[in-house]
PDB file of C-alpha atoms and ligand atoms in Angstrom:
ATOM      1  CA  UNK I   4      60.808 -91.072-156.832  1.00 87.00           C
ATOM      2  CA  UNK I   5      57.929 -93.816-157.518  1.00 96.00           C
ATOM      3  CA  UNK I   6      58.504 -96.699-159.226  1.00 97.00           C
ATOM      4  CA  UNK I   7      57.665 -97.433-162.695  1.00 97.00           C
ATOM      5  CA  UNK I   8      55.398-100.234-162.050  1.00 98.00           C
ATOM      6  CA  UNK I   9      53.100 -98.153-159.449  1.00 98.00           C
ATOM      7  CA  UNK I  10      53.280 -95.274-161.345  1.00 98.00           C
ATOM      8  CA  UNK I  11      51.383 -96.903-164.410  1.00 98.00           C
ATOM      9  CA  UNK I  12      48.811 -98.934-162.129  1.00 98.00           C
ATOM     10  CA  UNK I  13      48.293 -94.866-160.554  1.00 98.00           C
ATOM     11  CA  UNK I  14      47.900 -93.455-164.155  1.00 98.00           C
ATOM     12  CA  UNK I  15      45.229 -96.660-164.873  1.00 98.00           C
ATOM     13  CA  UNK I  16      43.320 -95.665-161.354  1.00 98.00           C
ATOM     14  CA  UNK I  17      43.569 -92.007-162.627  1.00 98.00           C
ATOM     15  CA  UNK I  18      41.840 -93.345-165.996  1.00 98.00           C
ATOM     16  CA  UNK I  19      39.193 -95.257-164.175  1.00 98.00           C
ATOM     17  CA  UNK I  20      38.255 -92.003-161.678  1.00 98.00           C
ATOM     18  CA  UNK I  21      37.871 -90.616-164.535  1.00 98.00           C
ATOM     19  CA  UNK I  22      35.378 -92.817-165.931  1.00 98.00           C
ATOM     20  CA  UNK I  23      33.973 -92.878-162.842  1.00 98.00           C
ATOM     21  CA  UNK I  24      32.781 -89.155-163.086  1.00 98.00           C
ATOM     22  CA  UNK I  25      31.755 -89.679-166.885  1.00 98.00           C
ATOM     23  CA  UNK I  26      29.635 -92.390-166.240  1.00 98.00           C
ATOM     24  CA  UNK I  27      28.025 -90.477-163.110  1.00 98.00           C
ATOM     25  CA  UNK I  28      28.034 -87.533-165.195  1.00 98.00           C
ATOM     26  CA  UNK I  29      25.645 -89.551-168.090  1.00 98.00           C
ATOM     27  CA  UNK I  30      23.568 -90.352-164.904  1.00 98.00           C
ATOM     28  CA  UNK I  31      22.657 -87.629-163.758  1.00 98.00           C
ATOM     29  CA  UNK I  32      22.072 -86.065-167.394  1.00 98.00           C
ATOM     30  CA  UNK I  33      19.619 -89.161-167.773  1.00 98.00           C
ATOM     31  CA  UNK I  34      18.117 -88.133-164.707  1.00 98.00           C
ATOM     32  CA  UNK I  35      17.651 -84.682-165.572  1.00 98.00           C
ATOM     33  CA  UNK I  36      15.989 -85.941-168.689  1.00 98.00           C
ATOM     34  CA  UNK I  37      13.654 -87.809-166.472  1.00 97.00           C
ATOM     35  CA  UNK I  38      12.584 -84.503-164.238  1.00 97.00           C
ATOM     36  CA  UNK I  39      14.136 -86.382-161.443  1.00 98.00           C
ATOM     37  CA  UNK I  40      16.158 -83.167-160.286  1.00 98.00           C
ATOM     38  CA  UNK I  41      17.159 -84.559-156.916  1.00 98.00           C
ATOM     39  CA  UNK I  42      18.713 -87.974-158.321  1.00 98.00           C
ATOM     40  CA  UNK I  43      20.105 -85.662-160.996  1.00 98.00           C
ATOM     41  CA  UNK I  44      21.693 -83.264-158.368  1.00 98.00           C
ATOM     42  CA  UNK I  45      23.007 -86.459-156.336  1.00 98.00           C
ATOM     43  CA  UNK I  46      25.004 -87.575-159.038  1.00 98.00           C
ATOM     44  CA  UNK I  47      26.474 -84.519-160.308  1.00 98.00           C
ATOM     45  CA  UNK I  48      27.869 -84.364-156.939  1.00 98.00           C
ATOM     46  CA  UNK I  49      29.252 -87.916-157.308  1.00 98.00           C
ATOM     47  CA  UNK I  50      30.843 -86.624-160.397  1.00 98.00           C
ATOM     48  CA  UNK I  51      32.610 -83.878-158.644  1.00 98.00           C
ATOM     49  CA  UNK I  52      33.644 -86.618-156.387  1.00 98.00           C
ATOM     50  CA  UNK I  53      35.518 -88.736-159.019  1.00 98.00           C
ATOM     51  CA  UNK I  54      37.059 -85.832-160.580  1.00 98.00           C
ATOM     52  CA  UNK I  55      38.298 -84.945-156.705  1.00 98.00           C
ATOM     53  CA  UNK I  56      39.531 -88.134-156.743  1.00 98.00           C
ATOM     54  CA  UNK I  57      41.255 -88.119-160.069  1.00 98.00           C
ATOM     55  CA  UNK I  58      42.878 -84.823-159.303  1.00 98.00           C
ATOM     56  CA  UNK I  59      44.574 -86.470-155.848  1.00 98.00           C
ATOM     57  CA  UNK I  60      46.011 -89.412-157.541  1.00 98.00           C
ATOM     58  CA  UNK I  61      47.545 -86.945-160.001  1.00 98.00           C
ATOM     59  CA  UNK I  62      48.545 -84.702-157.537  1.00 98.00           C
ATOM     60  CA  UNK I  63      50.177 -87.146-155.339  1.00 98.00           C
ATOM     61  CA  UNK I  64      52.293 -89.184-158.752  1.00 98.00           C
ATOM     62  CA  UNK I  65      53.579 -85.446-159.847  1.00 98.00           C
ATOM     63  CA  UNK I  66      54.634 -84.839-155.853  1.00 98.00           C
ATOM     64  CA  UNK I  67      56.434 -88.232-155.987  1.00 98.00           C
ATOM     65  CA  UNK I  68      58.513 -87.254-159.080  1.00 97.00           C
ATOM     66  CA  UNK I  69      56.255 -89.394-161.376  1.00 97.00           C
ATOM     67  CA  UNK I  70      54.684 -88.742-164.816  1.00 98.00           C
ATOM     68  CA  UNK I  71      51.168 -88.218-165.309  1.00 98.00           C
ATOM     69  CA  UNK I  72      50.198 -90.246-168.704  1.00 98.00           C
ATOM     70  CA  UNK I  73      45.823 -89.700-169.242  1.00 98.00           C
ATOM     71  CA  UNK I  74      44.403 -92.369-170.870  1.00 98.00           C
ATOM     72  CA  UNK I  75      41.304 -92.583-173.138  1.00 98.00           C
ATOM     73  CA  UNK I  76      37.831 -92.127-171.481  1.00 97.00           C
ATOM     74  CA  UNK I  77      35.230 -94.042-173.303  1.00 96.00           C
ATOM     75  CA  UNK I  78      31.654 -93.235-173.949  1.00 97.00           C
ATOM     76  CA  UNK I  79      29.823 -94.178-170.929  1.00 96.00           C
ATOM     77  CA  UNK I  80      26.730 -96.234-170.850  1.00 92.00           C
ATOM     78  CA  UNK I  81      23.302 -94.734-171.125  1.00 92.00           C
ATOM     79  CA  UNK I  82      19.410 -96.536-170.466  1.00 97.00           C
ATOM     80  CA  UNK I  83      20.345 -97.163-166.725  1.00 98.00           C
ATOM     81  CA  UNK I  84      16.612 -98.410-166.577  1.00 97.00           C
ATOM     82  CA  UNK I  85      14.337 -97.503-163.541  1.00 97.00           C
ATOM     83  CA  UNK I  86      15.312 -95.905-159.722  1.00 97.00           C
ATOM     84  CA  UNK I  87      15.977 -99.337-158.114  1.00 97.00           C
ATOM     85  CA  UNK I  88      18.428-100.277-161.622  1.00 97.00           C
ATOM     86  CA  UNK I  89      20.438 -97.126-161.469  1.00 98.00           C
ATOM     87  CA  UNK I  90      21.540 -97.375-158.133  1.00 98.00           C
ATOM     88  CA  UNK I  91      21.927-101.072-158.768  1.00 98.00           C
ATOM     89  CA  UNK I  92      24.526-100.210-161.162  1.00 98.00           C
ATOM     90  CA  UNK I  93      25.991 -97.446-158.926  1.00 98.00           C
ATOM     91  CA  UNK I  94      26.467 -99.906-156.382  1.00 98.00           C
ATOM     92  CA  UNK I  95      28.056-102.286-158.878  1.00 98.00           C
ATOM     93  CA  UNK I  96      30.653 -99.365-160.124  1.00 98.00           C
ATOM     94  CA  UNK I  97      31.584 -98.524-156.680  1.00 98.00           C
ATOM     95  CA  UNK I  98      32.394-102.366-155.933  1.00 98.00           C
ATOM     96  CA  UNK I  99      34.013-102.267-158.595  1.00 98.00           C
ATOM     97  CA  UNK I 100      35.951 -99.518-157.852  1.00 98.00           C
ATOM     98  CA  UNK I 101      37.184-100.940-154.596  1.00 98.00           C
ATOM     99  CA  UNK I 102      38.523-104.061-156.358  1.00 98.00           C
ATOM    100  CA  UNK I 103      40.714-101.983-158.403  1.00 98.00           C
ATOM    101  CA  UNK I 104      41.770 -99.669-155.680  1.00 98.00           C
ATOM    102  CA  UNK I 105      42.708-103.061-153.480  1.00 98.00           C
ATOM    103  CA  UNK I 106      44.763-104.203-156.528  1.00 98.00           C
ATOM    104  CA  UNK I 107      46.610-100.824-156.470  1.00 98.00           C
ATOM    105  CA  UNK I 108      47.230-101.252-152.942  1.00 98.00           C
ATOM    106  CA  UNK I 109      48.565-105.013-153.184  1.00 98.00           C
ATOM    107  CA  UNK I 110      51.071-103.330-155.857  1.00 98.00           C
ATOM    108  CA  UNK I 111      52.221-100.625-153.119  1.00 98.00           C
ATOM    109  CA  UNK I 112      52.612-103.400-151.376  1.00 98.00           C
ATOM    110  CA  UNK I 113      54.832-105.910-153.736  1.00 98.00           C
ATOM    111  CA  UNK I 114      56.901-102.289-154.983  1.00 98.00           C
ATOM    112  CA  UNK I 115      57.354-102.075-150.805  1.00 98.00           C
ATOM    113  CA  UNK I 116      56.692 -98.665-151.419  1.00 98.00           C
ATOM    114  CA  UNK I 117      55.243 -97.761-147.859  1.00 98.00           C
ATOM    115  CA  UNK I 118      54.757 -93.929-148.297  1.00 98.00           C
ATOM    116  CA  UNK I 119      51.833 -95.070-151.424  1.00 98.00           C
ATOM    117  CA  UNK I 120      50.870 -97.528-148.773  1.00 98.00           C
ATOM    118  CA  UNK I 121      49.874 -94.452-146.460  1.00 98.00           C
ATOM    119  CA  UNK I 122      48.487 -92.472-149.284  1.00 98.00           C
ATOM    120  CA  UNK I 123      46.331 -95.030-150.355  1.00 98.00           C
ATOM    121  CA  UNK I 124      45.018 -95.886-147.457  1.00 98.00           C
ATOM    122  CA  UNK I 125      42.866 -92.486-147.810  1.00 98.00           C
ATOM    123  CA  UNK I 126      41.182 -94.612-150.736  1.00 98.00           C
ATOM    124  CA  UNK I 127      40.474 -97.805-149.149  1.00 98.00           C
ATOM    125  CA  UNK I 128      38.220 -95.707-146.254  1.00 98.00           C
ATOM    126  CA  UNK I 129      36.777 -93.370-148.980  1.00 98.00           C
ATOM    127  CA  UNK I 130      35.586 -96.690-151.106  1.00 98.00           C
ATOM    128  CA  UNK I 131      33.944 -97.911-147.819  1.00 98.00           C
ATOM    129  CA  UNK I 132      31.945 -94.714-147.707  1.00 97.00           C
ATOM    130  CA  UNK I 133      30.971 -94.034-151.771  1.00 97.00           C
ATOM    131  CA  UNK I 134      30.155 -98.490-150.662  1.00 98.00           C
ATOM    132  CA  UNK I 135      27.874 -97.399-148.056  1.00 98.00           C
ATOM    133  CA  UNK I 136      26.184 -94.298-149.530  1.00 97.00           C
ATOM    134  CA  UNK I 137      24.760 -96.066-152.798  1.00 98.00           C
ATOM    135  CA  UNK I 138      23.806 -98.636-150.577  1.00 98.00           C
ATOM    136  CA  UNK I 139      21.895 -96.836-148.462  1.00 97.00           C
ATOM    137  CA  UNK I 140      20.186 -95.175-151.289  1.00 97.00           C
ATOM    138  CA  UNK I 141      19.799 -98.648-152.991  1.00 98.00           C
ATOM    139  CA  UNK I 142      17.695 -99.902-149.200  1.00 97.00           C
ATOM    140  CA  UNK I 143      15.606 -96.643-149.174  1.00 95.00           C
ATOM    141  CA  UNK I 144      14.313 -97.323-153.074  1.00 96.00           C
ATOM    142  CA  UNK I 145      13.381-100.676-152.629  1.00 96.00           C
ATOM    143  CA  UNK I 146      11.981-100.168-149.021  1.00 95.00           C
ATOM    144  CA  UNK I 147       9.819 -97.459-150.292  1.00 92.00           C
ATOM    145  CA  UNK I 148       9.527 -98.144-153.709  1.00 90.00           C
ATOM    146  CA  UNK I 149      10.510 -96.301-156.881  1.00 87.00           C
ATOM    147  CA  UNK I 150       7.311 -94.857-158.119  1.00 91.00           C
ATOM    148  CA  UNK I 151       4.523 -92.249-157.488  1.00 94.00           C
ATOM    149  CA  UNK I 152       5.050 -90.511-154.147  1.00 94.00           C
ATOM    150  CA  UNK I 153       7.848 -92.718-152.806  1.00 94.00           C
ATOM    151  CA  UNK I 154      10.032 -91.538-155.691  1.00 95.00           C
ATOM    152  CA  UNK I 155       9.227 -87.957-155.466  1.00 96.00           C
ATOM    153  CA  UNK I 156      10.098 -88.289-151.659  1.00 95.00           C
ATOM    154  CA  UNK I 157      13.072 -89.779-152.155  1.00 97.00           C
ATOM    155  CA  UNK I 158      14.338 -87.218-155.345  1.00 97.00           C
ATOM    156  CA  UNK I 159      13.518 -84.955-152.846  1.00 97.00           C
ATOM    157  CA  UNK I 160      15.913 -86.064-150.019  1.00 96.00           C
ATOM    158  CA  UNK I 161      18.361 -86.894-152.738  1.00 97.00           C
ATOM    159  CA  UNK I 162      18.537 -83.023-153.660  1.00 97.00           C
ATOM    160  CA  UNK I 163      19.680 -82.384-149.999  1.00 97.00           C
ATOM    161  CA  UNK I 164      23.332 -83.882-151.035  1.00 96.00           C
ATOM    162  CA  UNK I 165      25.744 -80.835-150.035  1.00 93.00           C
TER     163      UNK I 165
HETATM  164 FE1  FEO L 473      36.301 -92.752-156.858  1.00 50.96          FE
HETATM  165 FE2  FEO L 473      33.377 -93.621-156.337  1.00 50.96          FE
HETATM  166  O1  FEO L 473      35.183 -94.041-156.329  1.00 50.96           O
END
């Protein structure tokens, strides 16, 4: 059975996977609107992600005996600006993101609750990752630029994602 205090700081990362995959999801809409299919593929992907990773922190509080409380989602953002700005701000969510999982960890840690401890550790190597993938993206637009031909080639590449 998991203890009350880690189960609500799960149910608040469970909230903010969630908006996670709604603000990705206003993304790639946005992009879509712009005819920028690939960017607009890349983050409906990253959407799936969050939702992925929404559904394991659920998964895992209802195998530990826990209860499973959703929280409000709010309206996500929307004018996330040029190329080069969006993935500015993706970058900025996922660093974001990896502060609060860090703070779930340290609470794993003060609840000396060692199987979340193992669980979570799946989180702290996935946040180095979703880290490392904007980033890269992030280099590529502002190594080749965000206009004309660069951005078609890189929409392009983007729409690879699998
Ligand atoms: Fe679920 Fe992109 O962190």
């Amino acid at each position: 059975m998991i203890g009350k205090k880690l189960q609500d700081a799960i149910n608040n990362q469970i909230q903010a996977e969630m908006s996670s995959a709604h603000l990705y999801l206003a993304m790639s809409v946005e992009s879509e609107e712009k005819n920028l299919k690939g960017f607009a593929h890349w983050l409906k992907l990253q959407y799936q992600e969050e939702n992925g990773h929404a559904f394991k922190l659920i998964d895992y509080l209802l195998e530990r005996g826990g209860s499973v409380k959703l929280q409000a989602i709010e309206a996500p953002a929307s004018g996330f600006g040029t190329p080069v700005e969006l993935f500015e701000k993706v970058l900025a969510h996922e660093i974001h993101i990896s502060k609060l999982i860090n703070k779930l960890y340290e609470v794993a840690l003060e609840e000396k609750d060692y199987a979340a401890q193992i669980f979570l550790q799946w989180f702290i190597t996935e946040q180095v990752e979703e880290e490392a993938n904007a980033s890269a993206v992030l280099e590529r637009l502002k190594f080749v630029g965000d206009k004309g031909g660069s951005l078609l080639y890189i929409d392009k590449e983007l729409g690879k994602r699998d």
